[in-house]
């Protein structure tokens, strides 16, 4: 791993001592480092990102928050603000998470994940203030504009809009404060009292009959009786034979590949070359799901992932893929083809470690998308039966992303991406 004590000699990093830092015992070397030149800052931030990723994987969010804060202090960028927003959301600091997401957007308005983080934080704030759901919906819709093929943004935007409507309705139903309520005195009526206006009053009954327009008792407003005696709604429209003949056959018809739905042969050929359906000669939005194939193929590739440890210590293998969820599709919009995918899964790994014995555990991948660009968030868990002396080796070759099992898994994911992108 990167040593800042060695780097300090070449990049002029000073390491002041500060015992007040709550994570001084774990990450004091990086949290207290003060690089003075650009190479030193870049090395420091690279190391901080690696440690913060491990802290997030282990759900040690306070440490990850402190590490990302230090990186932002040294070299701020949109991804650092976005990652700190994620940590603060997990810590229940919803307003701070919202502010970090807005800072990420200010740095890079094209960073779609920042809009996702903003929407998450606004949704949490919506529990106390339903109007925040509008901010969440707006964030998700802007993220969807950047990634129109991403179904997650569209779904979350709809949920946020619905939550706002429900919150607004609930607020309208809540009784006003006591001071705003008009005082009503109870009306006392003796037992057996009959209101002459409501019962037994001929004038009242005549008025009711007049207001009904003289309608018969069995007739209801908004309904009508058809020619065959059926009672139906007023808006029901039964077509006679003449109307059906005038409209013609309106049943859907399948278009042939050479038909083009009225398009010229050249248009149909151009559409086919672009990968669009025969009906989509205009090149508008089109989506074809490949989720069934994607799940099967990705699982096959992941089961082939393996890593041989140095010095004959053993081989880490993947025995099972658990909870593989997500989707993949090929989209066409304005003549441009895209291959979006979104997966989440957990790998059950095993290793017979030399001089230690059998080891096993899981490696969770909560978010595998094209935006990850080969760098995936992971969380490692070790089974209780694993010998304690194996922990250092597992941390190095399973938990860390730079060596061991994770690069092997990333290679298999890339194979899936290459095969998927080749689909027309």
mmCIF file of C-alpha atoms in Angstrom:
data_model
loop_
_atom_site.group_PDB
_atom_site.id
_atom_site.type_symbol
_atom_site.label_atom_id
_atom_site.label_comp_id
_atom_site.label_asym_id
_atom_site.label_seq_id
_atom_site.Cartn_x
_atom_site.Cartn_y
_atom_site.Cartn_z
ATOM 1 C CA UNK A 1 0.000 0.000 0.000
ATOM 2 C CA UNK A 2 1.019 3.621 -0.449
ATOM 3 C CA UNK A 3 3.314 4.932 2.293
ATOM 4 C CA UNK A 4 3.003 8.633 3.036
ATOM 5 C CA UNK A 5 6.038 8.642 5.276
ATOM 6 C CA UNK A 6 8.126 7.655 2.250
ATOM 7 C CA UNK A 7 6.241 10.000 -0.063
ATOM 8 C CA UNK A 8 6.852 12.927 2.264
ATOM 9 C CA UNK A 9 10.563 12.875 1.373
ATOM 10 C CA UNK A 10 9.884 13.249 -2.367
ATOM 11 C CA UNK A 11 6.713 15.385 -2.399
ATOM 12 C CA UNK A 12 7.251 17.531 0.704
ATOM 13 C CA UNK A 13 4.237 16.254 2.705
ATOM 14 C CA UNK A 14 4.223 17.238 6.360
ATOM 15 C CA UNK A 15 2.341 15.183 8.944
ATOM 16 C CA UNK A 16 1.252 17.323 11.908
ATOM 17 C CA UNK A 17 0.001 15.490 15.003
ATOM 18 C CA UNK A 18 -3.595 16.125 16.076
ATOM 19 C CA UNK A 19 -4.954 13.903 18.815
ATOM 20 C CA UNK A 20 -8.404 15.504 18.559
ATOM 21 C CA UNK A 21 -9.240 13.662 15.330
ATOM 22 C CA UNK A 22 -11.609 10.779 16.181
ATOM 23 C CA UNK A 23 -10.024 8.559 13.510
ATOM 24 C CA UNK A 24 -6.419 9.398 14.390
ATOM 25 C CA UNK A 25 -5.548 5.821 15.280
ATOM 26 C CA UNK A 26 -6.790 4.458 11.909
ATOM 27 C CA UNK A 27 -6.134 7.104 9.271
ATOM 28 C CA UNK A 28 -3.993 9.708 11.004
ATOM 29 C CA UNK A 29 -1.316 9.645 8.319
ATOM 30 C CA UNK A 30 -3.729 10.801 5.599
ATOM 31 C CA UNK A 31 -6.135 12.916 7.655
ATOM 32 C CA UNK A 32 -3.273 15.025 9.020
ATOM 33 C CA UNK A 33 -1.207 15.140 5.828
ATOM 34 C CA UNK A 34 -0.664 18.576 4.249
ATOM 35 C CA UNK A 35 0.911 18.140 0.791
ATOM 36 C CA UNK A 36 2.386 21.286 -0.685
ATOM 37 C CA UNK A 37 2.622 20.398 -4.386
ATOM 38 C CA UNK A 38 0.274 18.907 -6.988
ATOM 39 C CA UNK A 39 1.866 15.432 -7.202
ATOM 40 C CA UNK A 40 1.657 15.101 -3.431
ATOM 41 C CA UNK A 41 -2.003 16.151 -3.431
ATOM 42 C CA UNK A 42 -2.885 13.664 -6.160
ATOM 43 C CA UNK A 43 -1.152 10.786 -4.335
ATOM 44 C CA UNK A 44 -2.865 11.717 -1.109
ATOM 45 C CA UNK A 45 -6.328 11.846 -2.669
ATOM 46 C CA UNK A 46 -5.746 8.514 -4.465
ATOM 47 C CA UNK A 47 -4.898 6.836 -1.157
ATOM 48 C CA UNK A 48 -7.853 8.483 0.599
ATOM 49 C CA UNK A 49 -10.245 7.208 -2.087
ATOM 50 C CA UNK A 50 -8.951 3.667 -1.634
ATOM 51 C CA UNK A 51 -9.384 3.815 2.140
ATOM 52 C CA UNK A 52 -12.791 5.479 1.912
ATOM 53 C CA UNK A 53 -13.972 2.784 -0.477
ATOM 54 C CA UNK A 54 -12.949 0.156 2.053
ATOM 55 C CA UNK A 55 -14.723 2.042 4.837
ATOM 56 C CA UNK A 56 -17.927 2.199 2.783
ATOM 57 C CA UNK A 57 -17.635 -1.501 2.009
ATOM 58 C CA UNK A 58 -17.368 -2.193 5.739
ATOM 59 C CA UNK A 59 -20.212 0.282 6.456
ATOM 60 C CA UNK A 60 -17.901 2.410 8.628
ATOM 61 C CA UNK A 61 -19.569 5.588 7.375
ATOM 62 C CA UNK A 62 -18.134 8.024 9.973
ATOM 63 C CA UNK A 63 -14.617 7.114 8.844
ATOM 64 C CA UNK A 64 -15.613 7.356 5.172
ATOM 65 C CA UNK A 65 -17.192 10.780 5.846
ATOM 66 C CA UNK A 66 -13.956 12.023 7.427
ATOM 67 C CA UNK A 67 -11.834 10.640 4.592
ATOM 68 C CA UNK A 68 -13.952 12.163 1.820
ATOM 69 C CA UNK A 69 -13.987 15.486 3.705
ATOM 70 C CA UNK A 70 -10.192 15.469 3.724
ATOM 71 C CA UNK A 71 -10.054 14.666 -0.002
ATOM 72 C CA UNK A 72 -12.473 17.520 -0.757
ATOM 73 C CA UNK A 73 -10.280 19.848 1.268
ATOM 74 C CA UNK A 74 -7.237 18.849 -0.818
ATOM 75 C CA UNK A 75 -8.636 18.418 -4.352
ATOM 76 C CA UNK A 76 -12.426 18.907 -4.544
ATOM 77 C CA UNK A 77 -14.371 17.316 -7.394
ATOM 78 C CA UNK A 78 -17.950 16.221 -8.118
ATOM 79 C CA UNK A 79 -17.442 12.519 -7.359
ATOM 80 C CA UNK A 80 -15.995 13.283 -3.901
ATOM 81 C CA UNK A 81 -19.002 15.442 -3.009
ATOM 82 C CA UNK A 82 -21.312 12.718 -4.342
ATOM 83 C CA UNK A 83 -19.612 9.987 -2.310
ATOM 84 C CA UNK A 84 -19.690 12.072 0.862
ATOM 85 C CA UNK A 85 -23.394 12.712 0.213
ATOM 86 C CA UNK A 86 -23.915 8.938 0.149
ATOM 87 C CA UNK A 87 -22.085 8.543 3.495
ATOM 88 C CA UNK A 88 -24.023 11.352 5.163
ATOM 89 C CA UNK A 89 -27.287 9.908 3.898
ATOM 90 C CA UNK A 90 -26.377 6.605 5.573
ATOM 91 C CA UNK A 91 -25.569 8.514 8.780
ATOM 92 C CA UNK A 92 -28.978 10.205 8.776
ATOM 93 C CA UNK A 93 -27.522 13.639 7.968
ATOM 94 C CA UNK A 94 -30.097 14.253 5.262
ATOM 95 C CA UNK A 95 -29.727 18.031 4.888
ATOM 96 C CA UNK A 96 -25.917 17.776 4.689
ATOM 97 C CA UNK A 97 -26.277 14.968 2.142
ATOM 98 C CA UNK A 98 -28.595 17.214 0.101
ATOM 99 C CA UNK A 99 -26.091 20.100 0.274
ATOM 100 C CA UNK A 100 -23.225 17.846 -0.841
ATOM 101 C CA UNK A 101 -25.251 16.631 -3.829
ATOM 102 C CA UNK A 102 -25.934 20.235 -4.852
ATOM 103 C CA UNK A 103 -22.205 21.000 -4.508
ATOM 104 C CA UNK A 104 -21.441 18.065 -6.816
ATOM 105 C CA UNK A 105 -23.918 19.386 -9.381
ATOM 106 C CA UNK A 106 -22.396 22.863 -9.146
ATOM 107 C CA UNK A 107 -18.950 21.410 -9.906
ATOM 108 C CA UNK A 108 -20.175 19.150 -12.733
ATOM 109 C CA UNK A 109 -23.768 19.635 -14.015
ATOM 110 C CA UNK A 110 -23.385 16.503 -16.206
ATOM 111 C CA UNK A 111 -22.635 14.195 -13.263
ATOM 112 C CA UNK A 112 -25.856 12.146 -13.268
ATOM 113 C CA UNK A 113 -25.123 10.308 -10.025
ATOM 114 C CA UNK A 114 -25.189 13.637 -8.164
ATOM 115 C CA UNK A 115 -28.834 14.084 -9.195
ATOM 116 C CA UNK A 116 -29.521 10.583 -7.876
ATOM 117 C CA UNK A 117 -27.922 11.474 -4.517
ATOM 118 C CA UNK A 118 -29.882 14.726 -4.380
ATOM 119 C CA UNK A 119 -33.108 12.878 -5.024
ATOM 120 C CA UNK A 120 -32.346 10.357 -2.273
ATOM 121 C CA UNK A 121 -31.611 13.087 0.266
ATOM 122 C CA UNK A 122 -34.687 15.115 -0.705
ATOM 123 C CA UNK A 123 -36.868 12.024 -0.352
ATOM 124 C CA UNK A 124 -35.623 11.515 3.206
ATOM 125 C CA UNK A 125 -36.274 15.188 3.984
ATOM 126 C CA UNK A 126 -39.763 14.713 2.560
ATOM 127 C CA UNK A 127 -40.745 12.694 5.633
ATOM 128 C CA UNK A 128 -40.865 15.966 7.598
ATOM 129 C CA UNK A 129 -41.756 18.327 4.737
ATOM 130 C CA UNK A 130 -43.756 16.833 1.867
ATOM 131 C CA UNK A 131 -42.744 19.699 -0.460
ATOM 132 C CA UNK A 132 -39.226 18.221 -0.560
ATOM 133 C CA UNK A 133 -40.628 15.424 -2.710
ATOM 134 C CA UNK A 134 -40.903 17.966 -5.521
ATOM 135 C CA UNK A 135 -37.168 18.649 -5.242
ATOM 136 C CA UNK A 136 -36.566 14.899 -5.374
ATOM 137 C CA UNK A 137 -38.720 14.513 -8.487
ATOM 138 C CA UNK A 138 -36.951 17.448 -10.155
ATOM 139 C CA UNK A 139 -33.540 15.903 -9.393
ATOM 140 C CA UNK A 140 -34.538 12.497 -10.766
ATOM 141 C CA UNK A 141 -36.015 14.056 -13.918
ATOM 142 C CA UNK A 142 -32.813 16.016 -14.575
ATOM 143 C CA UNK A 143 -30.818 12.828 -14.045
ATOM 144 C CA UNK A 144 -33.131 11.063 -16.501
ATOM 145 C CA UNK A 145 -32.479 13.807 -19.052
ATOM 146 C CA UNK A 146 -28.767 12.999 -18.791
ATOM 147 C CA UNK A 147 -29.414 9.236 -18.953
ATOM 148 C CA UNK A 148 -32.685 8.698 -20.869
ATOM 149 C CA UNK A 149 -32.037 4.954 -21.021
ATOM 150 C CA UNK A 150 -31.880 4.612 -17.230
ATOM 151 C CA UNK A 151 -35.246 3.318 -15.974
ATOM 152 C CA UNK A 152 -34.340 3.962 -12.332
ATOM 153 C CA UNK A 153 -34.561 7.752 -12.696
ATOM 154 C CA UNK A 154 -38.004 7.572 -14.331
ATOM 155 C CA UNK A 155 -39.377 5.199 -11.691
ATOM 156 C CA UNK A 156 -38.065 7.262 -8.769
ATOM 157 C CA UNK A 157 -39.372 10.507 -10.291
ATOM 158 C CA UNK A 158 -42.864 9.002 -10.531
ATOM 159 C CA UNK A 159 -42.696 7.808 -6.918
ATOM 160 C CA UNK A 160 -41.568 11.250 -5.734
ATOM 161 C CA UNK A 161 -44.431 12.972 -7.597
ATOM 162 C CA UNK A 162 -46.886 10.512 -6.090
ATOM 163 C CA UNK A 163 -45.447 11.048 -2.586
ATOM 164 C CA UNK A 164 -45.899 14.818 -2.985
ATOM 165 C CA UNK A 165 -49.534 14.424 -4.057
ATOM 166 C CA UNK A 166 -50.215 12.107 -1.110
ATOM 167 C CA UNK A 167 -48.490 14.493 1.299
ATOM 168 C CA UNK A 168 -50.460 17.420 -0.048
ATOM 169 C CA UNK A 169 -53.744 15.519 0.326
ATOM 170 C CA UNK A 170 -52.854 14.459 3.858
ATOM 171 C CA UNK A 171 -51.998 18.050 4.807
ATOM 172 C CA UNK A 172 -55.350 19.222 3.446
ATOM 173 C CA UNK A 173 -57.186 16.643 5.558
ATOM 174 C CA UNK A 174 -55.488 17.653 8.786
ATOM 175 C CA UNK A 175 -57.753 19.743 11.027
ATOM 176 C CA UNK A 176 -56.854 23.423 11.392
ATOM 177 C CA UNK A 177 -55.414 24.689 14.657
ATOM 178 C CA UNK A 178 -57.900 25.060 17.484
ATOM 179 C CA UNK A 179 -57.772 28.859 17.342
ATOM 180 C CA UNK A 180 -58.969 28.787 13.699
ATOM 181 C CA UNK A 181 -61.937 26.527 14.362
ATOM 182 C CA UNK A 182 -65.349 28.253 14.627
ATOM 183 C CA UNK A 183 -67.095 27.481 17.888
ATOM 184 C CA UNK A 184 -70.315 25.553 17.428
ATOM 185 C CA UNK A 185 -72.889 25.276 20.181
ATOM 186 C CA UNK A 186 -74.540 21.883 20.482
ATOM 187 C CA UNK A 187 -78.238 21.768 19.557
ATOM 188 C CA UNK A 188 -80.405 20.022 22.111
ATOM 189 C CA UNK A 189 -83.443 18.123 20.823
ATOM 190 C CA UNK A 190 -85.765 16.191 23.134
ATOM 191 C CA UNK A 191 -86.368 12.527 22.532
ATOM 192 C CA UNK A 192 -88.957 11.927 19.790
ATOM 193 C CA UNK A 193 -88.381 15.297 18.129
ATOM 194 C CA UNK A 194 -89.031 15.285 14.360
ATOM 195 C CA UNK A 195 -87.606 18.027 12.135
ATOM 196 C CA UNK A 196 -90.565 19.169 9.962
ATOM 197 C CA UNK A 197 -88.213 20.192 7.178
ATOM 198 C CA UNK A 198 -86.607 16.763 6.928
ATOM 199 C CA UNK A 199 -89.570 14.500 7.568
ATOM 200 C CA UNK A 200 -93.316 14.724 7.051
ATOM 201 C CA UNK A 201 -93.300 18.159 5.430
ATOM 202 C CA UNK A 202 -95.198 18.247 2.125
ATOM 203 C CA UNK A 203 -93.556 21.498 0.977
ATOM 204 C CA UNK A 204 -90.104 20.020 1.552
ATOM 205 C CA UNK A 205 -90.952 16.863 -0.334
ATOM 206 C CA UNK A 206 -92.366 18.898 -3.219
ATOM 207 C CA UNK A 207 -89.164 20.936 -3.362
ATOM 208 C CA UNK A 208 -87.084 17.764 -3.469
ATOM 209 C CA UNK A 209 -89.262 16.365 -6.255
ATOM 210 C CA UNK A 210 -88.944 19.636 -8.209
ATOM 211 C CA UNK A 211 -85.150 19.672 -7.888
ATOM 212 C CA UNK A 212 -84.996 16.135 -9.285
ATOM 213 C CA UNK A 213 -86.705 17.384 -12.458
ATOM 214 C CA UNK A 214 -89.632 15.030 -12.082
ATOM 215 C CA UNK A 215 -87.442 11.988 -12.770
ATOM 216 C CA UNK A 216 -88.822 8.577 -12.063
ATOM 217 C CA UNK A 217 -87.596 6.794 -8.966
ATOM 218 C CA UNK A 218 -85.827 4.067 -10.924
ATOM 219 C CA UNK A 219 -83.932 6.545 -13.160
ATOM 220 C CA UNK A 220 -80.534 7.869 -12.066
ATOM 221 C CA UNK A 221 -78.593 10.862 -13.251
ATOM 222 C CA UNK A 222 -75.532 9.851 -15.342
ATOM 223 C CA UNK A 223 -77.104 6.577 -16.543
ATOM 224 C CA UNK A 224 -79.217 5.655 -19.543
ATOM 225 C CA UNK A 225 -81.193 2.685 -20.830
ATOM 226 C CA UNK A 226 -80.088 1.195 -24.152
ATOM 227 C CA UNK A 227 -82.399 -0.029 -26.922
ATOM 228 C CA UNK A 228 -82.213 -3.591 -25.631
ATOM 229 C CA UNK A 229 -83.179 -2.510 -22.099
ATOM 230 C CA UNK A 230 -79.723 -2.561 -20.520
ATOM 231 C CA UNK A 231 -78.888 0.154 -17.998
ATOM 232 C CA UNK A 232 -75.435 1.627 -18.624
ATOM 233 C CA UNK A 233 -73.460 4.829 -18.119
ATOM 234 C CA UNK A 234 -74.330 7.914 -20.094
ATOM 235 C CA UNK A 235 -70.888 7.884 -21.768
ATOM 236 C CA UNK A 236 -71.176 4.326 -23.079
ATOM 237 C CA UNK A 237 -71.346 4.414 -26.878
ATOM 238 C CA UNK A 238 -72.612 1.377 -28.778
ATOM 239 C CA UNK A 239 -71.675 1.489 -32.466
ATOM 240 C CA UNK A 240 -74.286 0.460 -34.969
ATOM 241 C CA UNK A 241 -73.467 -1.418 -38.188
ATOM 242 C CA UNK A 242 -73.301 1.796 -40.230
ATOM 243 C CA UNK A 243 -70.740 3.380 -37.843
ATOM 244 C CA UNK A 244 -68.642 0.186 -37.816
ATOM 245 C CA UNK A 245 -68.593 0.116 -41.622
ATOM 246 C CA UNK A 246 -67.555 3.770 -41.729
ATOM 247 C CA UNK A 247 -64.640 3.261 -39.302
ATOM 248 C CA UNK A 248 -63.414 0.052 -40.897
ATOM 249 C CA UNK A 249 -61.054 -2.545 -39.454
ATOM 250 C CA UNK A 250 -58.932 -0.904 -36.742
ATOM 251 C CA UNK A 251 -57.328 -4.065 -35.337
ATOM 252 C CA UNK A 252 -53.502 -3.841 -34.987
ATOM 253 C CA UNK A 253 -51.556 -5.356 -37.873
ATOM 254 C CA UNK A 254 -48.010 -6.628 -37.904
ATOM 255 C CA UNK A 255 -45.700 -4.729 -40.246
ATOM 256 C CA UNK A 256 -43.423 -6.698 -42.518
ATOM 257 C CA UNK A 257 -39.750 -5.809 -42.612
ATOM 258 C CA UNK A 258 -40.065 -4.586 -46.196
ATOM 259 C CA UNK A 259 -43.303 -2.671 -45.542
ATOM 260 C CA UNK A 260 -42.080 0.150 -43.289
ATOM 261 C CA UNK A 261 -45.588 1.255 -42.404
ATOM 262 C CA UNK A 262 -45.916 3.477 -45.421
ATOM 263 C CA UNK A 263 -42.264 4.507 -45.525
ATOM 264 C CA UNK A 264 -40.296 4.317 -48.734
ATOM 265 C CA UNK A 265 -37.949 1.411 -49.390
ATOM 266 C CA UNK A 266 -34.937 3.629 -48.761
ATOM 267 C CA UNK A 267 -36.308 4.753 -45.400
ATOM 268 C CA UNK A 268 -37.043 1.194 -44.305
ATOM 269 C CA UNK A 269 -33.578 0.063 -45.372
ATOM 270 C CA UNK A 270 -31.949 2.961 -43.489
ATOM 271 C CA UNK A 271 -33.998 2.117 -40.372
ATOM 272 C CA UNK A 272 -33.022 -1.548 -40.583
ATOM 273 C CA UNK A 273 -29.355 -0.647 -40.968
ATOM 274 C CA UNK A 274 -29.596 1.542 -37.870
ATOM 275 C CA UNK A 275 -31.019 -1.373 -35.878
ATOM 276 C CA UNK A 276 -34.517 0.035 -35.426
ATOM 277 C CA UNK A 277 -37.760 -1.905 -35.934
ATOM 278 C CA UNK A 278 -39.596 -1.818 -39.237
ATOM 279 C CA UNK A 279 -42.251 0.441 -37.708
ATOM 280 C CA UNK A 280 -39.692 2.895 -36.369
ATOM 281 C CA UNK A 281 -38.511 4.501 -39.586
ATOM 282 C CA UNK A 282 -38.416 7.913 -37.883
ATOM 283 C CA UNK A 283 -35.689 6.755 -35.515
ATOM 284 C CA UNK A 284 -37.618 7.719 -32.373
ATOM 285 C CA UNK A 285 -37.216 6.094 -28.950
ATOM 286 C CA UNK A 286 -37.169 2.300 -29.016
ATOM 287 C CA UNK A 287 -36.086 -0.223 -26.401
ATOM 288 C CA UNK A 288 -35.504 -3.966 -26.556
ATOM 289 C CA UNK A 289 -35.039 -5.929 -23.359
ATOM 290 C CA UNK A 290 -32.198 -8.473 -23.121
ATOM 291 C CA UNK A 291 -32.540 -9.056 -19.380
ATOM 292 C CA UNK A 292 -33.161 -12.808 -19.582
ATOM 293 C CA UNK A 293 -30.042 -13.340 -21.694
ATOM 294 C CA UNK A 294 -28.031 -10.886 -19.605
ATOM 295 C CA UNK A 295 -28.756 -12.613 -16.289
ATOM 296 C CA UNK A 296 -27.815 -16.011 -17.607
ATOM 297 C CA UNK A 297 -24.656 -14.894 -19.392
ATOM 298 C CA UNK A 298 -23.408 -12.690 -16.541
ATOM 299 C CA UNK A 299 -23.859 -15.523 -14.036
ATOM 300 C CA UNK A 300 -21.887 -17.887 -16.295
ATOM 301 C CA UNK A 301 -19.003 -15.430 -16.562
ATOM 302 C CA UNK A 302 -18.932 -14.620 -12.833
ATOM 303 C CA UNK A 303 -18.714 -18.306 -11.922
ATOM 304 C CA UNK A 304 -15.532 -18.481 -14.022
ATOM 305 C CA UNK A 305 -13.815 -15.755 -11.954
ATOM 306 C CA UNK A 306 -10.805 -17.040 -10.009
ATOM 307 C CA UNK A 307 -7.529 -15.717 -8.642
ATOM 308 C CA UNK A 308 -4.341 -17.643 -7.922
ATOM 309 C CA UNK A 309 -2.496 -16.248 -4.895
ATOM 310 C CA UNK A 310 1.301 -15.828 -4.967
ATOM 311 C CA UNK A 311 3.753 -18.333 -3.477
ATOM 312 C CA UNK A 312 1.309 -21.186 -3.880
ATOM 313 C CA UNK A 313 -0.930 -19.926 -1.064
ATOM 314 C CA UNK A 314 -4.084 -21.105 -2.849
ATOM 315 C CA UNK A 315 -6.761 -20.146 -5.385
ATOM 316 C CA UNK A 316 -9.798 -17.944 -4.652
ATOM 317 C CA UNK A 317 -12.832 -19.181 -6.598
ATOM 318 C CA UNK A 318 -16.468 -18.109 -6.966
ATOM 319 C CA UNK A 319 -18.821 -20.948 -6.044
ATOM 320 C CA UNK A 320 -22.207 -19.263 -6.387
ATOM 321 C CA UNK A 321 -23.869 -16.040 -7.572
ATOM 322 C CA UNK A 322 -26.634 -15.010 -5.143
ATOM 323 C CA UNK A 323 -29.393 -12.416 -5.610
ATOM 324 C CA UNK A 324 -28.570 -11.416 -9.179
ATOM 325 C CA UNK A 325 -31.051 -8.635 -9.924
ATOM 326 C CA UNK A 326 -31.322 -5.895 -12.523
ATOM 327 C CA UNK A 327 -31.892 -5.497 -16.242
ATOM 328 C CA UNK A 328 -30.208 -4.721 -19.537
ATOM 329 C CA UNK A 329 -31.599 -3.438 -22.812
ATOM 330 C CA UNK A 330 -30.624 -2.027 -26.177
ATOM 331 C CA UNK A 331 -32.104 1.401 -26.813
ATOM 332 C CA UNK A 332 -32.407 3.479 -29.958
ATOM 333 C CA UNK A 333 -32.947 7.236 -29.871
ATOM 334 C CA UNK A 334 -32.424 9.634 -32.778
ATOM 335 C CA UNK A 335 -30.381 7.079 -34.650
ATOM 336 C CA UNK A 336 -28.028 6.443 -31.715
ATOM 337 C CA UNK A 337 -27.839 3.022 -30.102
ATOM 338 C CA UNK A 338 -27.003 2.488 -26.430
ATOM 339 C CA UNK A 339 -26.578 -0.575 -24.223
ATOM 340 C CA UNK A 340 -27.575 0.360 -20.649
ATOM 341 C CA UNK A 341 -27.477 -2.189 -17.828
ATOM 342 C CA UNK A 342 -27.921 -2.144 -14.081
ATOM 343 C CA UNK A 343 -26.972 -5.178 -11.967
ATOM 344 C CA UNK A 344 -26.578 -6.054 -8.289
ATOM 345 C CA UNK A 345 -25.363 -9.403 -6.971
ATOM 346 C CA UNK A 346 -23.407 -11.199 -4.253
ATOM 347 C CA UNK A 347 -20.603 -13.681 -4.882
ATOM 348 C CA UNK A 348 -19.924 -16.608 -2.546
ATOM 349 C CA UNK A 349 -16.170 -17.153 -2.636
ATOM 350 C CA UNK A 350 -13.956 -19.901 -1.175
ATOM 351 C CA UNK A 351 -10.242 -20.482 -0.621
ATOM 352 C CA UNK A 352 -8.119 -23.220 0.908
ATOM 353 C CA UNK A 353 -5.265 -21.113 2.286
ATOM 354 C CA UNK A 354 -1.880 -22.696 2.748
ATOM 355 C CA UNK A 355 -0.914 -23.107 6.436
ATOM 356 C CA UNK A 356 -4.347 -21.783 7.521
ATOM 357 C CA UNK A 357 -7.115 -23.955 6.083
ATOM 358 C CA UNK A 358 -10.505 -23.446 4.421
ATOM 359 C CA UNK A 359 -11.777 -19.880 4.135
ATOM 360 C CA UNK A 360 -15.082 -18.649 2.755
ATOM 361 C CA UNK A 361 -17.333 -15.603 2.654
ATOM 362 C CA UNK A 362 -19.222 -13.261 0.363
ATOM 363 C CA UNK A 363 -18.386 -10.261 -1.810
ATOM 364 C CA UNK A 364 -21.335 -7.961 -2.491
ATOM 365 C CA UNK A 365 -21.621 -5.769 -5.610
ATOM 366 C CA UNK A 366 -24.561 -3.381 -4.986
ATOM 367 C CA UNK A 367 -24.209 -1.284 -8.145
ATOM 368 C CA UNK A 368 -22.792 -2.486 -11.481
ATOM 369 C CA UNK A 369 -23.564 -0.003 -14.282
ATOM 370 C CA UNK A 370 -21.710 1.563 -17.243
ATOM 371 C CA UNK A 371 -21.119 4.646 -15.054
ATOM 372 C CA UNK A 372 -18.821 2.611 -12.793
ATOM 373 C CA UNK A 373 -16.242 2.401 -15.618
ATOM 374 C CA UNK A 374 -14.706 -0.758 -14.145
ATOM 375 C CA UNK A 375 -14.499 0.545 -10.558
ATOM 376 C CA UNK A 376 -17.189 -1.085 -8.436
ATOM 377 C CA UNK A 377 -18.239 -0.594 -4.827
ATOM 378 C CA UNK A 378 -17.941 -3.837 -2.883
ATOM 379 C CA UNK A 379 -18.514 -5.187 0.612
ATOM 380 C CA UNK A 380 -16.688 -8.282 1.866
ATOM 381 C CA UNK A 381 -17.959 -10.552 4.622
ATOM 382 C CA UNK A 382 -15.963 -13.448 6.050
ATOM 383 C CA UNK A 383 -17.606 -16.597 7.422
ATOM 384 C CA UNK A 384 -17.068 -17.306 11.104
ATOM 385 C CA UNK A 385 -15.467 -20.657 10.293
ATOM 386 C CA UNK A 386 -12.540 -18.904 8.581
ATOM 387 C CA UNK A 387 -9.279 -19.071 10.616
ATOM 388 C CA UNK A 388 -8.406 -15.674 12.156
ATOM 389 C CA UNK A 389 -4.825 -15.847 10.858
ATOM 390 C CA UNK A 390 -6.166 -15.746 7.291
ATOM 391 C CA UNK A 391 -7.697 -12.305 7.696
ATOM 392 C CA UNK A 392 -4.636 -10.359 6.506
ATOM 393 C CA UNK A 393 -4.452 -12.384 3.280
ATOM 394 C CA UNK A 394 -8.189 -12.007 2.649
ATOM 395 C CA UNK A 395 -7.997 -8.251 3.185
ATOM 396 C CA UNK A 396 -5.229 -8.059 0.603
ATOM 397 C CA UNK A 397 -6.605 -10.391 -2.084
ATOM 398 C CA UNK A 398 -10.400 -10.316 -1.632
ATOM 399 C CA UNK A 399 -11.303 -7.028 0.051
ATOM 400 C CA UNK A 400 -8.914 -4.732 -1.818
ATOM 401 C CA UNK A 401 -9.828 -3.738 -5.351
ATOM 402 C CA UNK A 402 -6.283 -3.523 -6.662
ATOM 403 C CA UNK A 403 -5.265 -7.185 -6.507
ATOM 404 C CA UNK A 404 -6.746 -10.658 -6.188
ATOM 405 C CA UNK A 405 -10.370 -11.621 -6.718
ATOM 406 C CA UNK A 406 -11.849 -8.201 -7.521
ATOM 407 C CA UNK A 407 -9.728 -7.607 -10.667
ATOM 408 C CA UNK A 408 -10.670 -11.124 -11.817
ATOM 409 C CA UNK A 409 -14.371 -10.338 -11.336
ATOM 410 C CA UNK A 410 -13.971 -6.981 -13.089
ATOM 411 C CA UNK A 411 -12.418 -8.824 -16.055
ATOM 412 C CA UNK A 412 -15.442 -11.119 -16.292
ATOM 413 C CA UNK A 413 -17.837 -8.164 -16.076
ATOM 414 C CA UNK A 414 -15.927 -6.509 -18.925
ATOM 415 C CA UNK A 415 -16.386 -9.662 -21.013
ATOM 416 C CA UNK A 416 -20.114 -9.378 -20.438
ATOM 417 C CA UNK A 417 -20.026 -5.684 -21.434
ATOM 418 C CA UNK A 418 -18.133 -6.485 -24.662
ATOM 419 C CA UNK A 419 -20.589 -9.238 -25.614
ATOM 420 C CA UNK A 420 -23.592 -7.085 -24.718
ATOM 421 C CA UNK A 421 -22.327 -4.105 -26.726
ATOM 422 C CA UNK A 422 -21.982 -6.383 -29.768
ATOM 423 C CA UNK A 423 -25.736 -7.049 -29.791
ATOM 424 C CA UNK A 424 -27.498 -5.215 -32.593
#
